[in-house]
């Protein structure tokens, strides 16, 4: 099977996104988890959340709905994006959340960070989680 030649690889997109966004180390995020000004945004697929749990108190925002949920004029807008939170985006490792954070910034949500290492690193460090139901 012949491979198509792409202009950019997903790895280059993620690498570039990580240079253009704010980030937080998992160790620091665990220390400040209880700060009510922080809202963790889980962009993983719902099946991942059901299988592995999520960060305690995190909101699930499907990656494909991110822009629509952030934009206040969208019929899908979620009001918690209007609040003055520090939004910390995460996924399993940290690729999807890097792209999600960049996308959020591009549409104007600037109080964002990307969780380095993602949920996998959070679990390694025994950060507080909600078990699967």
PDB file of C-alpha atoms in Angstrom:
ATOM      1  CA  UNK A   1       0.000   0.000   0.000  1.00  0.00           C
ATOM      2  CA  UNK A   2       1.325   3.381  -0.996  1.00  0.00           C
ATOM      3  CA  UNK A   3       1.567   6.034   1.755  1.00  0.00           C
ATOM      4  CA  UNK A   4       0.364   9.512   1.034  1.00  0.00           C
ATOM      5  CA  UNK A   5       2.830  12.334   1.467  1.00  0.00           C
ATOM      6  CA  UNK A   6       1.559  14.869   3.982  1.00  0.00           C
ATOM      7  CA  UNK A   7       2.671  18.459   4.366  1.00  0.00           C
ATOM      8  CA  UNK A   8       3.087  17.979   8.144  1.00  0.00           C
ATOM      9  CA  UNK A   9       3.084  15.000  10.446  1.00  0.00           C
ATOM     10  CA  UNK A  10       1.005  14.926  13.591  1.00  0.00           C
ATOM     11  CA  UNK A  11       4.265  14.795  15.531  1.00  0.00           C
ATOM     12  CA  UNK A  12       5.386  18.104  14.017  1.00  0.00           C
ATOM     13  CA  UNK A  13       2.017  19.672  14.800  1.00  0.00           C
ATOM     14  CA  UNK A  14       2.231  18.560  18.430  1.00  0.00           C
ATOM     15  CA  UNK A  15       5.859  19.683  18.719  1.00  0.00           C
ATOM     16  CA  UNK A  16       4.991  23.125  17.381  1.00  0.00           C
ATOM     17  CA  UNK A  17       1.894  23.413  19.589  1.00  0.00           C
ATOM     18  CA  UNK A  18       3.968  22.658  22.686  1.00  0.00           C
ATOM     19  CA  UNK A  19       6.232  25.606  21.836  1.00  0.00           C
ATOM     20  CA  UNK A  20       3.272  27.992  21.537  1.00  0.00           C
ATOM     21  CA  UNK A  21       1.236  27.164  24.658  1.00  0.00           C
ATOM     22  CA  UNK A  22       1.486  27.385  28.424  1.00  0.00           C
ATOM     23  CA  UNK A  23       2.061  24.167  30.286  1.00  0.00           C
ATOM     24  CA  UNK A  24       2.084  22.846  33.821  1.00  0.00           C
ATOM     25  CA  UNK A  25       4.161  19.984  35.166  1.00  0.00           C
ATOM     26  CA  UNK A  26       2.088  17.168  36.589  1.00  0.00           C
ATOM     27  CA  UNK A  27       3.815  17.466  39.967  1.00  0.00           C
ATOM     28  CA  UNK A  28       2.782  21.127  40.195  1.00  0.00           C
ATOM     29  CA  UNK A  29      -0.746  20.405  38.972  1.00  0.00           C
ATOM     30  CA  UNK A  30      -1.218  17.801  41.716  1.00  0.00           C
ATOM     31  CA  UNK A  31      -0.038  20.297  44.342  1.00  0.00           C
ATOM     32  CA  UNK A  32      -2.540  22.913  43.134  1.00  0.00           C
ATOM     33  CA  UNK A  33      -5.361  20.483  42.267  1.00  0.00           C
ATOM     34  CA  UNK A  34      -7.545  21.693  45.142  1.00  0.00           C
ATOM     35  CA  UNK A  35      -7.289  25.340  44.017  1.00  0.00           C
ATOM     36  CA  UNK A  36     -10.858  26.192  42.994  1.00  0.00           C
ATOM     37  CA  UNK A  37      -9.523  28.521  40.282  1.00  0.00           C
ATOM     38  CA  UNK A  38      -8.232  25.512  38.322  1.00  0.00           C
ATOM     39  CA  UNK A  39     -10.497  23.461  36.094  1.00  0.00           C
ATOM     40  CA  UNK A  40      -9.115  20.304  34.537  1.00  0.00           C
ATOM     41  CA  UNK A  41     -10.434  19.585  31.035  1.00  0.00           C
ATOM     42  CA  UNK A  42     -10.283  15.966  29.875  1.00  0.00           C
ATOM     43  CA  UNK A  43     -10.236  15.762  26.071  1.00  0.00           C
ATOM     44  CA  UNK A  44      -9.961  11.971  25.896  1.00  0.00           C
ATOM     45  CA  UNK A  45     -12.550   9.758  24.282  1.00  0.00           C
ATOM     46  CA  UNK A  46     -15.406   8.827  26.624  1.00  0.00           C
ATOM     47  CA  UNK A  47     -14.398   5.144  26.362  1.00  0.00           C
ATOM     48  CA  UNK A  48     -10.985   5.986  27.833  1.00  0.00           C
ATOM     49  CA  UNK A  49     -12.619   7.768  30.734  1.00  0.00           C
ATOM     50  CA  UNK A  50     -14.982   4.860  31.384  1.00  0.00           C
ATOM     51  CA  UNK A  51     -12.088   2.404  31.304  1.00  0.00           C
ATOM     52  CA  UNK A  52      -9.434   4.339  33.245  1.00  0.00           C
ATOM     53  CA  UNK A  53     -11.219   7.059  35.250  1.00  0.00           C
ATOM     54  CA  UNK A  54     -10.317  10.736  35.219  1.00  0.00           C
ATOM     55  CA  UNK A  55      -8.761  13.453  37.334  1.00  0.00           C
ATOM     56  CA  UNK A  56     -10.975  14.227  40.309  1.00  0.00           C
ATOM     57  CA  UNK A  57     -13.398  17.016  39.409  1.00  0.00           C
ATOM     58  CA  UNK A  58     -12.362  17.204  35.742  1.00  0.00           C
ATOM     59  CA  UNK A  59     -14.842  18.168  33.030  1.00  0.00           C
ATOM     60  CA  UNK A  60     -15.033  15.989  29.962  1.00  0.00           C
ATOM     61  CA  UNK A  61     -14.907  17.998  26.739  1.00  0.00           C
ATOM     62  CA  UNK A  62     -14.824  15.796  23.646  1.00  0.00           C
ATOM     63  CA  UNK A  63     -11.923  16.879  21.461  1.00  0.00           C
ATOM     64  CA  UNK A  64     -14.217  17.218  18.456  1.00  0.00           C
ATOM     65  CA  UNK A  65     -16.581  19.576  20.316  1.00  0.00           C
ATOM     66  CA  UNK A  66     -13.960  21.809  21.956  1.00  0.00           C
ATOM     67  CA  UNK A  67     -14.370  24.881  19.764  1.00  0.00           C
ATOM     68  CA  UNK A  68     -18.160  24.642  19.867  1.00  0.00           C
ATOM     69  CA  UNK A  69     -18.286  24.331  23.652  1.00  0.00           C
ATOM     70  CA  UNK A  70     -15.918  27.285  24.186  1.00  0.00           C
ATOM     71  CA  UNK A  71     -17.538  29.740  21.744  1.00  0.00           C
ATOM     72  CA  UNK A  72     -20.317  31.678  23.551  1.00  0.00           C
ATOM     73  CA  UNK A  73     -22.295  32.180  20.331  1.00  0.00           C
ATOM     74  CA  UNK A  74     -22.336  28.460  19.519  1.00  0.00           C
ATOM     75  CA  UNK A  75     -25.555  26.576  20.277  1.00  0.00           C
ATOM     76  CA  UNK A  76     -23.334  23.983  22.017  1.00  0.00           C
ATOM     77  CA  UNK A  77     -21.574  26.468  24.325  1.00  0.00           C
ATOM     78  CA  UNK A  78     -20.917  25.335  27.907  1.00  0.00           C
ATOM     79  CA  UNK A  79     -21.191  28.109  30.471  1.00  0.00           C
ATOM     80  CA  UNK A  80     -18.252  26.932  32.569  1.00  0.00           C
ATOM     81  CA  UNK A  81     -15.985  28.270  29.793  1.00  0.00           C
ATOM     82  CA  UNK A  82     -17.281  31.780  30.665  1.00  0.00           C
ATOM     83  CA  UNK A  83     -15.942  31.461  34.195  1.00  0.00           C
ATOM     84  CA  UNK A  84     -12.593  32.837  35.314  1.00  0.00           C
ATOM     85  CA  UNK A  85     -10.852  29.467  35.648  1.00  0.00           C
ATOM     86  CA  UNK A  86      -7.356  28.419  34.774  1.00  0.00           C
ATOM     87  CA  UNK A  87      -8.200  25.679  32.289  1.00  0.00           C
ATOM     88  CA  UNK A  88      -5.769  22.759  32.356  1.00  0.00           C
ATOM     89  CA  UNK A  89      -6.201  20.489  29.351  1.00  0.00           C
ATOM     90  CA  UNK A  90      -5.101  16.875  29.434  1.00  0.00           C
ATOM     91  CA  UNK A  91      -5.348  13.601  27.535  1.00  0.00           C
ATOM     92  CA  UNK A  92      -3.691  10.216  28.084  1.00  0.00           C
ATOM     93  CA  UNK A  93      -0.121  11.247  27.262  1.00  0.00           C
ATOM     94  CA  UNK A  94      -0.080  14.864  26.145  1.00  0.00           C
ATOM     95  CA  UNK A  95      -0.455  15.045  22.396  1.00  0.00           C
ATOM     96  CA  UNK A  96      -4.177  15.684  21.980  1.00  0.00           C
ATOM     97  CA  UNK A  97      -4.204  18.114  24.873  1.00  0.00           C
ATOM     98  CA  UNK A  98      -1.345  20.131  23.366  1.00  0.00           C
ATOM     99  CA  UNK A  99      -3.366  20.528  20.169  1.00  0.00           C
ATOM    100  CA  UNK A 100      -6.542  21.232  22.180  1.00  0.00           C
ATOM    101  CA  UNK A 101      -4.802  23.933  24.221  1.00  0.00           C
ATOM    102  CA  UNK A 102      -3.489  25.583  21.066  1.00  0.00           C
ATOM    103  CA  UNK A 103      -6.960  25.464  19.503  1.00  0.00           C
ATOM    104  CA  UNK A 104      -8.512  26.995  22.629  1.00  0.00           C
ATOM    105  CA  UNK A 105      -5.933  29.788  22.478  1.00  0.00           C
ATOM    106  CA  UNK A 106      -6.571  30.396  18.784  1.00  0.00           C
ATOM    107  CA  UNK A 107     -10.255  31.023  19.388  1.00  0.00           C
ATOM    108  CA  UNK A 108      -9.574  33.308  22.339  1.00  0.00           C
ATOM    109  CA  UNK A 109      -9.525  31.240  25.538  1.00  0.00           C
ATOM    110  CA  UNK A 110      -6.173  32.374  26.865  1.00  0.00           C
ATOM    111  CA  UNK A 111      -6.174  31.263  30.514  1.00  0.00           C
ATOM    112  CA  UNK A 112      -5.097  27.761  29.487  1.00  0.00           C
ATOM    113  CA  UNK A 113      -2.353  25.287  30.234  1.00  0.00           C
ATOM    114  CA  UNK A 114      -1.423  21.884  28.966  1.00  0.00           C
ATOM    115  CA  UNK A 115      -0.680  19.075  31.452  1.00  0.00           C
ATOM    116  CA  UNK A 116       2.744  17.639  30.656  1.00  0.00           C
ATOM    117  CA  UNK A 117       2.618  13.853  30.682  1.00  0.00           C
ATOM    118  CA  UNK A 118      -1.169  13.790  30.773  1.00  0.00           C
ATOM    119  CA  UNK A 119      -3.336  11.373  32.691  1.00  0.00           C
ATOM    120  CA  UNK A 120      -0.754   8.596  32.495  1.00  0.00           C
ATOM    121  CA  UNK A 121       1.769  10.711  34.400  1.00  0.00           C
ATOM    122  CA  UNK A 122      -0.991  11.813  36.832  1.00  0.00           C
ATOM    123  CA  UNK A 123      -1.629   8.135  37.636  1.00  0.00           C
ATOM    124  CA  UNK A 124       2.109   7.426  38.055  1.00  0.00           C
ATOM    125  CA  UNK A 125       2.270  10.197  40.669  1.00  0.00           C
ATOM    126  CA  UNK A 126      -0.926   9.037  42.425  1.00  0.00           C
ATOM    127  CA  UNK A 127      -2.861  12.228  41.734  1.00  0.00           C
ATOM    128  CA  UNK A 128      -6.485  12.215  42.914  1.00  0.00           C
ATOM    129  CA  UNK A 129      -8.854  10.501  40.468  1.00  0.00           C
ATOM    130  CA  UNK A 130     -12.480   9.579  40.026  1.00  0.00           C
ATOM    131  CA  UNK A 131     -12.766   5.842  39.544  1.00  0.00           C
ATOM    132  CA  UNK A 132     -14.745   4.455  36.638  1.00  0.00           C
ATOM    133  CA  UNK A 133     -18.426   3.886  37.252  1.00  0.00           C
TER     134      UNK A 133
END
